[in-house]
Coordinates of C-alpha atoms in Angstrom, one line a residue:
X22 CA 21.0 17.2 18.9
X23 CA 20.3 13.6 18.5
X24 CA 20.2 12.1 14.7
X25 CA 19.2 8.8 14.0
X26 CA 19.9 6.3 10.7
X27 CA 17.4 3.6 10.2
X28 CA 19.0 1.2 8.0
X29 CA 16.7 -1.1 6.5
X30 CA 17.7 -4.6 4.9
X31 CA 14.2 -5.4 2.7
X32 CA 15.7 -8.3 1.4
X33 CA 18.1 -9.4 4.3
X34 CA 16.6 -13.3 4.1
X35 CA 17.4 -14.4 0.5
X36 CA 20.4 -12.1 0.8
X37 CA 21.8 -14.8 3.2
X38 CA 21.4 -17.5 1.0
X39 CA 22.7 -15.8 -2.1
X40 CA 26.3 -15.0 0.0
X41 CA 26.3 -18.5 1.0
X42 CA 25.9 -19.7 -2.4
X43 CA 28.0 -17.5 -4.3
X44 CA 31.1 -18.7 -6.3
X45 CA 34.3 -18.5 -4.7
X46 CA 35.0 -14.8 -6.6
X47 CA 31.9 -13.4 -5.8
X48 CA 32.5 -14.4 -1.9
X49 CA 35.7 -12.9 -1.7
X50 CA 34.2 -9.7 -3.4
X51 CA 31.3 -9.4 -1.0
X52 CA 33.3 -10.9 1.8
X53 CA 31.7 -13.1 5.3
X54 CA 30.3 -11.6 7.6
X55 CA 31.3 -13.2 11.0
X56 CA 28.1 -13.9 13.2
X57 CA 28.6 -14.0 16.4
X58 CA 25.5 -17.1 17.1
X59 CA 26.5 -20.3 16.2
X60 CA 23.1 -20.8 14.9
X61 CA 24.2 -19.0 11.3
X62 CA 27.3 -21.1 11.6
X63 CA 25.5 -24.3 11.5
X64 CA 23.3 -22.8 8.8
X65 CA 26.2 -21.7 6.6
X66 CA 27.6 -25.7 6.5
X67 CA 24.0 -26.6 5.1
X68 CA 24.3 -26.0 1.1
X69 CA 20.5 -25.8 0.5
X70 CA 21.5 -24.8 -3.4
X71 CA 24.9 -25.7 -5.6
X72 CA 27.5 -22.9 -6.2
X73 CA 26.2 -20.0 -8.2
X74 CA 22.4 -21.7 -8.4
X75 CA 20.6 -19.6 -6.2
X76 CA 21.9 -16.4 -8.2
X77 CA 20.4 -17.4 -11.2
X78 CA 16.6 -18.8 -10.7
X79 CA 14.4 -16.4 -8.3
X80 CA 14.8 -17.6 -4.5
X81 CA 12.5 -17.5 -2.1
X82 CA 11.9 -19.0 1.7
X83 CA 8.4 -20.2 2.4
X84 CA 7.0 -21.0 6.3
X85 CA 4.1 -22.8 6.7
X86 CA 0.9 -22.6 8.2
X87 CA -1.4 -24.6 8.8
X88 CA -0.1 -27.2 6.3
X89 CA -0.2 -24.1 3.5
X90 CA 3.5 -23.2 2.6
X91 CA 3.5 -19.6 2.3
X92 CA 6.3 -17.2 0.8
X93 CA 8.0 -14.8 3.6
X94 CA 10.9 -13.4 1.3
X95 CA 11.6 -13.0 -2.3
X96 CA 14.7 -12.0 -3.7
X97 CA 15.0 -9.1 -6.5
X98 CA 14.3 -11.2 -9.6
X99 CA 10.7 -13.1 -7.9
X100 CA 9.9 -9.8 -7.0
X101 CA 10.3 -8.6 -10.5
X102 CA 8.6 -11.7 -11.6
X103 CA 5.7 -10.6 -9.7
X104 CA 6.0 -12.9 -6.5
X105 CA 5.5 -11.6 -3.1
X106 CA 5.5 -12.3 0.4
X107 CA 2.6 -14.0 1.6
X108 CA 1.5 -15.7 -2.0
X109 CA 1.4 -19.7 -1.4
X110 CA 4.1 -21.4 -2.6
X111 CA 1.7 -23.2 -5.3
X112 CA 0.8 -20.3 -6.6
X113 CA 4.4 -19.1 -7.0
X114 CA 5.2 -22.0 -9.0
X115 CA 2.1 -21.8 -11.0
X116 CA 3.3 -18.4 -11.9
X117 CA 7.4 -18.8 -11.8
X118 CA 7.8 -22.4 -12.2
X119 CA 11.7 -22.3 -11.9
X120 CA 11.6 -20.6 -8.8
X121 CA 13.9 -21.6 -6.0
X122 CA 12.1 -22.1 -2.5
X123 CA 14.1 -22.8 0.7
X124 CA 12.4 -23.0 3.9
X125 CA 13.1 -19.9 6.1
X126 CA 15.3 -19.4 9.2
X127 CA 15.0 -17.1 11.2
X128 CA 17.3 -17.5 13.6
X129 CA 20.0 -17.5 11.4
X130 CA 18.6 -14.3 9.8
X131 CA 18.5 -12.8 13.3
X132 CA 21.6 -13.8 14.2
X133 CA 23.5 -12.0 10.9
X134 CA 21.1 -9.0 11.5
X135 CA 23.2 -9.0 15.2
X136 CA 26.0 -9.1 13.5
X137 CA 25.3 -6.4 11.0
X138 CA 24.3 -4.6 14.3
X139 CA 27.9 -5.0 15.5
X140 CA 29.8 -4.3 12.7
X141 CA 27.8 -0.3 12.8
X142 CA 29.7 0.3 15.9
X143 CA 32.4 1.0 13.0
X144 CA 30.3 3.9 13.2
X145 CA 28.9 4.7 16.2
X146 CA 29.2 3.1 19.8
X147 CA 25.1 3.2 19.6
X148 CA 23.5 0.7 17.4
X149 CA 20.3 -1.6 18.1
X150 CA 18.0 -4.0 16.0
X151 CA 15.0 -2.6 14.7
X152 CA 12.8 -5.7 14.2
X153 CA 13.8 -8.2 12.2
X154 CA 15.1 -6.4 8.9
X155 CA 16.6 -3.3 10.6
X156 CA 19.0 -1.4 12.8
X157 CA 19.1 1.7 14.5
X158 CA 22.3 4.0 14.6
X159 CA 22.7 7.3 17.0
X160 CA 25.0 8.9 14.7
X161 CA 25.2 12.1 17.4
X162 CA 29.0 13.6 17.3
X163 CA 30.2 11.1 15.0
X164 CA 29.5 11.9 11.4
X165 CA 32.3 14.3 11.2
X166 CA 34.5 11.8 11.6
X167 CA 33.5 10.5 7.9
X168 CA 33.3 14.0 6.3
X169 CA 29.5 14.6 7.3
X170 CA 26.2 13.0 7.1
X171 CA 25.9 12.3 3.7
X172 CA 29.5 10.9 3.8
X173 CA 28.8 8.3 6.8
X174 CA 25.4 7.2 4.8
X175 CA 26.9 6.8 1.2
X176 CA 29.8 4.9 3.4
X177 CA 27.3 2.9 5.1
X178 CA 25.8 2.1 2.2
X179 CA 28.2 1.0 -0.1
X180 CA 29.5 -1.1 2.5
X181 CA 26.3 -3.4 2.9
X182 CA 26.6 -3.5 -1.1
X183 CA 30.1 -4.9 -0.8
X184 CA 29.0 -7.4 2.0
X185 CA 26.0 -8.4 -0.9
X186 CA 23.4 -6.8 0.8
X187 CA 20.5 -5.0 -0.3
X188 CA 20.3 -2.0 1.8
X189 CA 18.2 1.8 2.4
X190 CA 19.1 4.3 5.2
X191 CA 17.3 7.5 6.2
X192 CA 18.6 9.9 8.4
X193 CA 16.4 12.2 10.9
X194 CA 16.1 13.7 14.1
X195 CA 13.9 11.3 15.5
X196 CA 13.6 7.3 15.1
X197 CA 10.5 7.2 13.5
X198 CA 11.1 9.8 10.8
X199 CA 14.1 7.9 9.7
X200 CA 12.1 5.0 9.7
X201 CA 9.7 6.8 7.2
X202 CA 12.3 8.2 4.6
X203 CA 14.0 4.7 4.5
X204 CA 11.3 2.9 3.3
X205 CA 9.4 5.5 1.6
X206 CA 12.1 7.9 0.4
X207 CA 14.9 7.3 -2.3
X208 CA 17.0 4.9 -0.3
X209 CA 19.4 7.3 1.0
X210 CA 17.1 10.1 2.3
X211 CA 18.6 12.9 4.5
X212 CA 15.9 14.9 6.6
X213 CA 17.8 18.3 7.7
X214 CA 16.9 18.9 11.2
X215 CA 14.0 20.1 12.1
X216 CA 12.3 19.7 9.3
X217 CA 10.9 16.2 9.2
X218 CA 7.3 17.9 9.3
X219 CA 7.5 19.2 5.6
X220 CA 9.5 15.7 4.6
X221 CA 6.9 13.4 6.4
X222 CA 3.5 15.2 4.8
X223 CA 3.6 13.8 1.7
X224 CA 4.4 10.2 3.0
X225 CA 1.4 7.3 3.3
X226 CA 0.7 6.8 6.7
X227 CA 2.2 3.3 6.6
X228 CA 5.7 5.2 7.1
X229 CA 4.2 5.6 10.8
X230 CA 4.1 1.7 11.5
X231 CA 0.6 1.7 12.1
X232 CA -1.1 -2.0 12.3
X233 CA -2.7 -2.7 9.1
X234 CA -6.5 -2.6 10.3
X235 CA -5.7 0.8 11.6
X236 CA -4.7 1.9 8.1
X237 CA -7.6 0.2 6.7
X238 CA -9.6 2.3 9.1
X239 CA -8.3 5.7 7.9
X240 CA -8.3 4.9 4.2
X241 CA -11.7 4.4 4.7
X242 CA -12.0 8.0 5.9
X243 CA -9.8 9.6 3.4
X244 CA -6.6 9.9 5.1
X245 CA -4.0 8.4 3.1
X246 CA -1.0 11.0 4.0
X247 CA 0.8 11.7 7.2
X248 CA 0.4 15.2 6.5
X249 CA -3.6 14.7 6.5
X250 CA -3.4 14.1 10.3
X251 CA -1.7 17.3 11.1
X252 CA -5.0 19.1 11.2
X253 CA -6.6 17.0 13.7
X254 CA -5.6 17.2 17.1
X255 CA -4.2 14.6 19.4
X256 CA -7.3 14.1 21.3
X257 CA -9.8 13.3 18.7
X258 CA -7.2 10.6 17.0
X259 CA -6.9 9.1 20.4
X260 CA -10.2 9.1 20.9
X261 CA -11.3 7.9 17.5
X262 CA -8.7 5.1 16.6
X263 CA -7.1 4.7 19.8
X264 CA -3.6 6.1 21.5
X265 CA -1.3 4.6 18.7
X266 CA -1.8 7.0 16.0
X267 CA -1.3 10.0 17.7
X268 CA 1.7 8.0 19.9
X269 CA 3.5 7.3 16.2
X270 CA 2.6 10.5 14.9
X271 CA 4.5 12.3 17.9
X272 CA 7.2 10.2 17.8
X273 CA 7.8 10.7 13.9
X274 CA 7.6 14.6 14.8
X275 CA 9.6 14.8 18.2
X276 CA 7.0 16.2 20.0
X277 CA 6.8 12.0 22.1
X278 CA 10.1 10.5 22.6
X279 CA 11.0 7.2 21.4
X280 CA 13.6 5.5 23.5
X281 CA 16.3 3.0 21.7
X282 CA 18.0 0.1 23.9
X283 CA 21.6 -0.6 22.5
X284 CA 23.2 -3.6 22.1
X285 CA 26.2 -2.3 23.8
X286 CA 25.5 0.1 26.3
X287 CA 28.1 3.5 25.1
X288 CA 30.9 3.4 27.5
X289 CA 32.3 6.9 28.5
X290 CA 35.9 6.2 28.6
X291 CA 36.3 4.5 24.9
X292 CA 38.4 5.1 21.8
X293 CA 39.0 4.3 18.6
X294 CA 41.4 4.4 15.6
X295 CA 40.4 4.2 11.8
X296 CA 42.9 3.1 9.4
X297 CA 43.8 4.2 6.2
X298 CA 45.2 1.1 4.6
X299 CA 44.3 -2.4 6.5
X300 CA 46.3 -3.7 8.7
X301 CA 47.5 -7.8 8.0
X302 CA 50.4 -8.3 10.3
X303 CA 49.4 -8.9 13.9
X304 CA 52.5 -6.9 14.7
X305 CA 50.5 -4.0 13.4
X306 CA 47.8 -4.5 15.5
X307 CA 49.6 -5.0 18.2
X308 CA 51.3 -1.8 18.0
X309 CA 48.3 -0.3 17.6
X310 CA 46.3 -1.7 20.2
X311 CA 48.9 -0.8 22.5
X312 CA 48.8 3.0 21.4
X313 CA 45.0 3.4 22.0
X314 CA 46.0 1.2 25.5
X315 CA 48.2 4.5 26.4
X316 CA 46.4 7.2 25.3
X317 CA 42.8 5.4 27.6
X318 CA 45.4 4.9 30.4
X319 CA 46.3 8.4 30.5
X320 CA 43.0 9.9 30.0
X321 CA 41.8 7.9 33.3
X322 CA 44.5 9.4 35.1
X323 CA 43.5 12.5 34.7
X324 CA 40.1 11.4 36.3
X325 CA 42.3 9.8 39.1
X326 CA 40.5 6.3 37.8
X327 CA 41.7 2.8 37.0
X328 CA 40.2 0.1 34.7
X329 CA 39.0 -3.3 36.3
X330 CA 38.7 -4.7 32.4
X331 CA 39.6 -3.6 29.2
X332 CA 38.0 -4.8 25.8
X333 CA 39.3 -4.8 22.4
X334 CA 37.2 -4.4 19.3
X335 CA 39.0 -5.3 15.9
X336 CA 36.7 -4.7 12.9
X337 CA 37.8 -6.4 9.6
X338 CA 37.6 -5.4 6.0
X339 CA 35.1 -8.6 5.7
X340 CA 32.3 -6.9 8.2
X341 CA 33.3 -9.5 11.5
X342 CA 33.8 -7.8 14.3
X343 CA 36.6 -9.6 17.0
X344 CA 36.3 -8.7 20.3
X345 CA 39.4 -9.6 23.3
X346 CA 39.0 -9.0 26.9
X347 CA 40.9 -8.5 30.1
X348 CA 40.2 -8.8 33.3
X349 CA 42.5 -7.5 36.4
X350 CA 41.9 -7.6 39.9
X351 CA 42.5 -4.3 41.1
X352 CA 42.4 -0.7 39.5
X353 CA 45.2 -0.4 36.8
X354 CA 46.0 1.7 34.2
X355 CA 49.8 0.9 33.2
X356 CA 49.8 0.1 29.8
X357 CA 52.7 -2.5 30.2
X358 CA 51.0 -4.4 32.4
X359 CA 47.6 -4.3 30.2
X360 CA 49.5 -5.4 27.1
X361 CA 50.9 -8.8 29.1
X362 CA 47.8 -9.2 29.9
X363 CA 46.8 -8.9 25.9
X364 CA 50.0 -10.7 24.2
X365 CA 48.5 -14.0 24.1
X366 CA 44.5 -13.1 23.0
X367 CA 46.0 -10.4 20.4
X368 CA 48.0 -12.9 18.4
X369 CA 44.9 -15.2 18.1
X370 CA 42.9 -12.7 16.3
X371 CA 42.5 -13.8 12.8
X372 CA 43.1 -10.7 10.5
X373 CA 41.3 -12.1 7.4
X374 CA 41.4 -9.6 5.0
X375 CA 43.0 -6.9 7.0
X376 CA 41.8 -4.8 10.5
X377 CA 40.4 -1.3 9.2
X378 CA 39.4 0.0 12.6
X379 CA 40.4 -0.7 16.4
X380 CA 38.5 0.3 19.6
X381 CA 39.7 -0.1 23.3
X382 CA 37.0 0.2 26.1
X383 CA 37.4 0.5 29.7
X384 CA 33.6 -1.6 30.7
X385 CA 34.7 -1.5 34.5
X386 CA 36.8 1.6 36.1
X387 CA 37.1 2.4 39.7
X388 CA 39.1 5.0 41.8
X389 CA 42.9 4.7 42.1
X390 CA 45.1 8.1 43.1
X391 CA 48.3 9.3 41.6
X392 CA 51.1 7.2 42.8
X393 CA 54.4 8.5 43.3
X394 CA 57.0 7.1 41.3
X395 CA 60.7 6.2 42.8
X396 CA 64.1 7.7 40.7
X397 CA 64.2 4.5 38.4
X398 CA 63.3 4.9 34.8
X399 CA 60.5 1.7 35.2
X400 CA 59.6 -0.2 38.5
X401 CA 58.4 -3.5 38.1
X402 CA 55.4 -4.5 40.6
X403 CA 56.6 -7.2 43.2
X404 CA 53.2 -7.4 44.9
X405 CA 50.8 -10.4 43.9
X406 CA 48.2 -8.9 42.1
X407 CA 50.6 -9.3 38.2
X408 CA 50.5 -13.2 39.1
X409 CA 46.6 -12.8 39.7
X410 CA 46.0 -10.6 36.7
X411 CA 47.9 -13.4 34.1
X412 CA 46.0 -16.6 36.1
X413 CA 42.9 -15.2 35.8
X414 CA 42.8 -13.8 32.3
X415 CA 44.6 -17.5 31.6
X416 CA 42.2 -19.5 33.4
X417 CA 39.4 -17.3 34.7
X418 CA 39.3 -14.8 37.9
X419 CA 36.4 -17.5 39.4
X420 CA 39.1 -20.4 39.3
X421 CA 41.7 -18.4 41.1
X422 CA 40.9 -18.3 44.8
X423 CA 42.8 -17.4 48.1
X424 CA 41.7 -18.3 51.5
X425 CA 40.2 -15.8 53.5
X426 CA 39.2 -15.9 58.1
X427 CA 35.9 -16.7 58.8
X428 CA 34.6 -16.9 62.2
X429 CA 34.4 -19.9 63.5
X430 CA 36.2 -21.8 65.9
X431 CA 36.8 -24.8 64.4
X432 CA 40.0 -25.6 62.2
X433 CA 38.5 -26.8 59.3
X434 CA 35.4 -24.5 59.1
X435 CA 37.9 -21.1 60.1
X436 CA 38.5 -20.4 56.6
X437 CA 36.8 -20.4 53.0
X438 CA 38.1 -19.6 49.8
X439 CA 37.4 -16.6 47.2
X440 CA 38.3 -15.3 44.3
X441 CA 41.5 -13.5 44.6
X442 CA 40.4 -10.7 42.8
X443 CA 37.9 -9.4 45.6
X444 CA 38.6 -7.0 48.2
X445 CA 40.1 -8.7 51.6
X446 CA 37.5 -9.9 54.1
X447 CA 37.0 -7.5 56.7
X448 CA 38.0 -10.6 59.4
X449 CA 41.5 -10.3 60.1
X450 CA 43.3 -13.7 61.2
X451 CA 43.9 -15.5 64.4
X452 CA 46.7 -15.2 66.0
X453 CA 46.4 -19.3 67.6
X454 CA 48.8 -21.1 66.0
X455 CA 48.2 -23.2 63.0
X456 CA 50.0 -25.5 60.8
X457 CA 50.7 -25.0 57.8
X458 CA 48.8 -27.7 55.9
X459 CA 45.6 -28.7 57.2
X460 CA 44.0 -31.8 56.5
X461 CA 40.7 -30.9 55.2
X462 CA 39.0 -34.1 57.4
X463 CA 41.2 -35.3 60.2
X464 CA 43.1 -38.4 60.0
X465 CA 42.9 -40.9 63.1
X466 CA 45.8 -42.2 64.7
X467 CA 46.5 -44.7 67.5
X468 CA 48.3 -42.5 70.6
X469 CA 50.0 -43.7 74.0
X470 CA 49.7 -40.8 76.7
X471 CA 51.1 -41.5 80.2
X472 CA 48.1 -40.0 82.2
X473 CA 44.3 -39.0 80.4
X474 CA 45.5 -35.5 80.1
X475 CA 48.7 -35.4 79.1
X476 CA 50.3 -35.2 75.5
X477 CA 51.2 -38.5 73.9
X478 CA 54.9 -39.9 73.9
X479 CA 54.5 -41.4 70.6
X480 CA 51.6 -42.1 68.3
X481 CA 51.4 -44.5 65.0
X482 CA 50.3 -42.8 61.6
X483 CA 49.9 -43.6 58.0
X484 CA 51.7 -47.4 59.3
X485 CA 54.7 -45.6 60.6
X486 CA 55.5 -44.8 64.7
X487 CA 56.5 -40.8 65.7
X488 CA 57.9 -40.5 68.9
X489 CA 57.6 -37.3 70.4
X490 CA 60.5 -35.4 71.6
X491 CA 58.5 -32.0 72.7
X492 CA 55.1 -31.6 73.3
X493 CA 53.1 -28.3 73.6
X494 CA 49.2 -27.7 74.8
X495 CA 46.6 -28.6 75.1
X496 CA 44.4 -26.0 73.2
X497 CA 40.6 -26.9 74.0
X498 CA 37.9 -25.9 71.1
X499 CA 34.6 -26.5 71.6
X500 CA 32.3 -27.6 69.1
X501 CA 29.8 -25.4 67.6
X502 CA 26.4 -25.5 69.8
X503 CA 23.7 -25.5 66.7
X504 CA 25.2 -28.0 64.7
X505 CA 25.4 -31.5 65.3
X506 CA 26.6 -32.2 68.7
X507 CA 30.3 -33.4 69.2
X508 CA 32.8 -34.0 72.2
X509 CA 35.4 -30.9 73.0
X510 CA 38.6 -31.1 71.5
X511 CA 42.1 -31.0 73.2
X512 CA 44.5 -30.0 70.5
X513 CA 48.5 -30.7 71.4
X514 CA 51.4 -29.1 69.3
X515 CA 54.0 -32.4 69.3
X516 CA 57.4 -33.0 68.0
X517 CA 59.0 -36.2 67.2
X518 CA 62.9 -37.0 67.7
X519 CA 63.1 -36.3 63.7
X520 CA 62.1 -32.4 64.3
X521 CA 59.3 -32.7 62.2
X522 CA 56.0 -31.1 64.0
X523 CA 52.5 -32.0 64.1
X524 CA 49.2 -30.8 65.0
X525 CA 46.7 -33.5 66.8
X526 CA 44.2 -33.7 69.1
X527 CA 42.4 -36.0 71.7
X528 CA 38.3 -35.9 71.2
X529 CA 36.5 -36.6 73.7
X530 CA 37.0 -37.1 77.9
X531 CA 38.7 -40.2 79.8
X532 CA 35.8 -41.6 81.3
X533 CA 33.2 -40.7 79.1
X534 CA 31.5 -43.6 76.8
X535 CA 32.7 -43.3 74.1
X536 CA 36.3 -43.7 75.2
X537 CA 38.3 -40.9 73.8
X538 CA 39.9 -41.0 70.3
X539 CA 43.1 -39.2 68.5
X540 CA 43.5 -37.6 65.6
X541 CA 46.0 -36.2 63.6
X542 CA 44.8 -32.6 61.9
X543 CA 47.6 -31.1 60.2
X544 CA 51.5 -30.3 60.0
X545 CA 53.6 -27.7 60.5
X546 CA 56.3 -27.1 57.5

């Protein structure tokens, strides 16, 4: 059965400013909230009021329109002065003249709501923003883990006090009953399930987020409660005020879905570990991290899978959440190999006040069998893909590259790079010999042969004069047809008396205008 918890932040704007200007106890206490946009970064290194001020005159932000400053939020004490959102700001002061206004930002208000958003996956793996003052939480299978429903909301709760944060949550079957009882019930409203028809009746119809003309409309008529629509049917309120009443009135009810988009899609193969003290020490962590690591690696076995990349989650006593990824180039699930991989982005993780919960998430997975092990206790893995793994976690799997056949005939167009983490090319190599090192553009060199089509008997290079010993060839390649055309090459393995071997070739045909030219295009060893 699904159950939703709207949690509703009324006052999340001023709230911002008053942990941003709160004395250096009162910070601790409430703790800082880690944002992930860097947006409410900026805006936290802009002291718009001195330490303390802004928690003792009423605060306010204002926006303006039209050249008319306007207030959007007021804090607790200009509410209870009797300021509101939308009064001008003249008016305000006329009213409160010691009142504190401080132009809004929004982004910066969105960007701790995100983070707020985050931090409820302490919760539940399914949390999204609901507008620009709420968030949604799927709390489906997962209030047990707190001791029930009323636990995980008086938990909830009390931690947006500690973070300074005004808060009210309702809890419901559906998404827009929660809504309702949140801001319309006592602030921590539980509706049992199925029966948020009996809790919604006696609410105003603004608890079914109807557009303000629309309410207008039905005041007008008389209907002031939800439970005054229940008697008229679907079809009359569609067709007298349009499809959105009886769309919100379903969805409040269950009879209409309501669909919720995550900010983290819920990943199947995910765990987690709660703590009862918090954990300081990275050591800690680190042991920890590597226990969920284990206990994810064996569950995939048992579905004969392997991860592609594994994230992280630390959640901290402040309300950040710290997330640390890996990446690995093939299916793997030994937990060895995943912790190397980890070391180095574990011991950057900044425990603050202490890690209170950890989550490990497999994001990518993909089919890998059983292996058979050999008689040794532990085999370490000689093939490449380790050395992969650690470069590409280090510098990134789109900086590491191997070169892979293509078809074409010429040298220096016969092969391309790719990241080394994809599957081989289904191309297999040629087996024409080639050196070692070739020069990405030949190199020209001045060659004596003793008749046009014979190998050279020595050739100068780079100032310095090779002469050739053995000689092997020639290998003719013809230029591509549909690209710019070019003579034929004759391509002659050569040797010099030192035994070291080179690769050139002669373009172009004795008699032909132009005269033939040499080049040098690689070296073997």
């Amino acid at each position: 059965m699904r159950r939703v918890v709207s949690l509703w932040l009324p006052r999340l704007p001023t709230d911002r400013l008053h942990r941003r200007c709160a004395t250096p106890g009162e910070g601790q206490r409430y703790g800082r909230l880690k944002a992930p946009a860097a947006a409410i970064e900026a805006a936290a290194k802009r002291p718009e009021a001195a330490p303390g001020e802004g928690q003792q005159k009423p605060l306010v932000t204002t926006v303006t329109n039209a050249g008319l400053r306007r207030l959007a939020a007021v804090d607790r004490a200009a509410a209870q002065a009797g300021l509101g959102p939308g009064m001008s700001l003249a008016d305000a002061l006329a009213l409160v003249p010691e009142v504190k206004a401080v132009a809004a930002e929004p982004e910066a208000d969105q960007a701790l709501l995100a983070a707020l958003a985050e931090r409820c996956g302490h919760y539940t793996p399914f949390t999204a923003l609901d507008g620009a003052d709420g968030v949604w939480l799927d709390i489906a299978g997962c209030d047990h883990l707190f001791g029930g429903e009323a636990a995980l909301l008086e938990h909830l709760l009390a931690r947006m006090a500690r973070l300074g944060l005004a808060a009210r949550a309702g809890l419901a079957d559906t998404p827009g009953a929660a809504w309702a009882v949140s801001r319309f019930g006592n602030g921590r409203t539980i509706v049992p399930p199925g029966a948020q028809r009996g809790m919604l009746a006696p609410l105003p119809l603004a608890a079914l987020r109807l557009p303000a003309a629309v309410l207008a409309t039905l005041d007008g008529l008389g209907l002031r409660r939800i439970g005054d629509l229940y008697a008229i049917p679907a079809a009359t309120l569609t067709a007298r005020f349009g499809p959105q009443v009886a769309r919100r009135l379903g969805q409040a009810l269950g009879s209409e879905g309501e669909p919720i988009s995550p900010i983290r899609p819920p990943l199947p193969h995910r765990l987690h570990a709660a703590f009862a003290e918090p954990m300081g020490r990275r050591e800690d962590v680190a042991e920890a991290t590597r226990r969920l690591v284990a206990r994810l690696c064996r569950r995939l076995g048992a579905e004969h899978l392997g991860l592609r990349r594994l994230e992280v989650a630390a959640f901290g006593v402040d309300g950040g959440v710290q997330r640390v990824e890996a990446g690995t180039g093939r299916p793997v699930r030994d937990p060895r190999a995943l912790m190397r991989l980890l070391a180095e982005k574990l011991d950057r993780l900044n425990t603050g006040f202490g890690i209170e919960m950890l989550s490990v998430a497999a994001p990518e997975v993909a089919p890998l069998a059983p292996e058979q092990g050999g008689m040794e206790a532990a085999q370490e893995d000689t093939t490449l893909a380790p050395l992969l793994d650690s470069l590409g976690n280090r510098l990134g799997f789109d900086k590491v590259a191997r070169l892979a056949p293509h078809r074409s005939h010429l040298p220096e167009r016969a092969v391309r790079p790719q990241p080394a983490a994809a599957a081989p090319p289904p191309e297999s190599w040629p087996e024409a010999r080639r050196p070692l090192r070739l020069f990405s553009h030949p190199e020209p060199v001045e060659a004596v042969a003793p008749v046009p089509d014979s190998p050279p008997v020595l050739f100068r290079w780079r100032r310095r004069t090779h002469r050739v010993a053995r000689a092997d060839g020639a290998e003719r390649i013809a230029c591509e047809w549909w690209r710019r055309a070019a003579p034929e090459r004759d391509y002659y393995l050569v040797e010099d008396q030192q035994g070291r071997r080179f690769w050139l070739f002669r373009q172009g045909l004795f008699g032909a205008d132009p005269p033939p030219k040499w080049f040098i295009h690689g070296v073997f060893g």
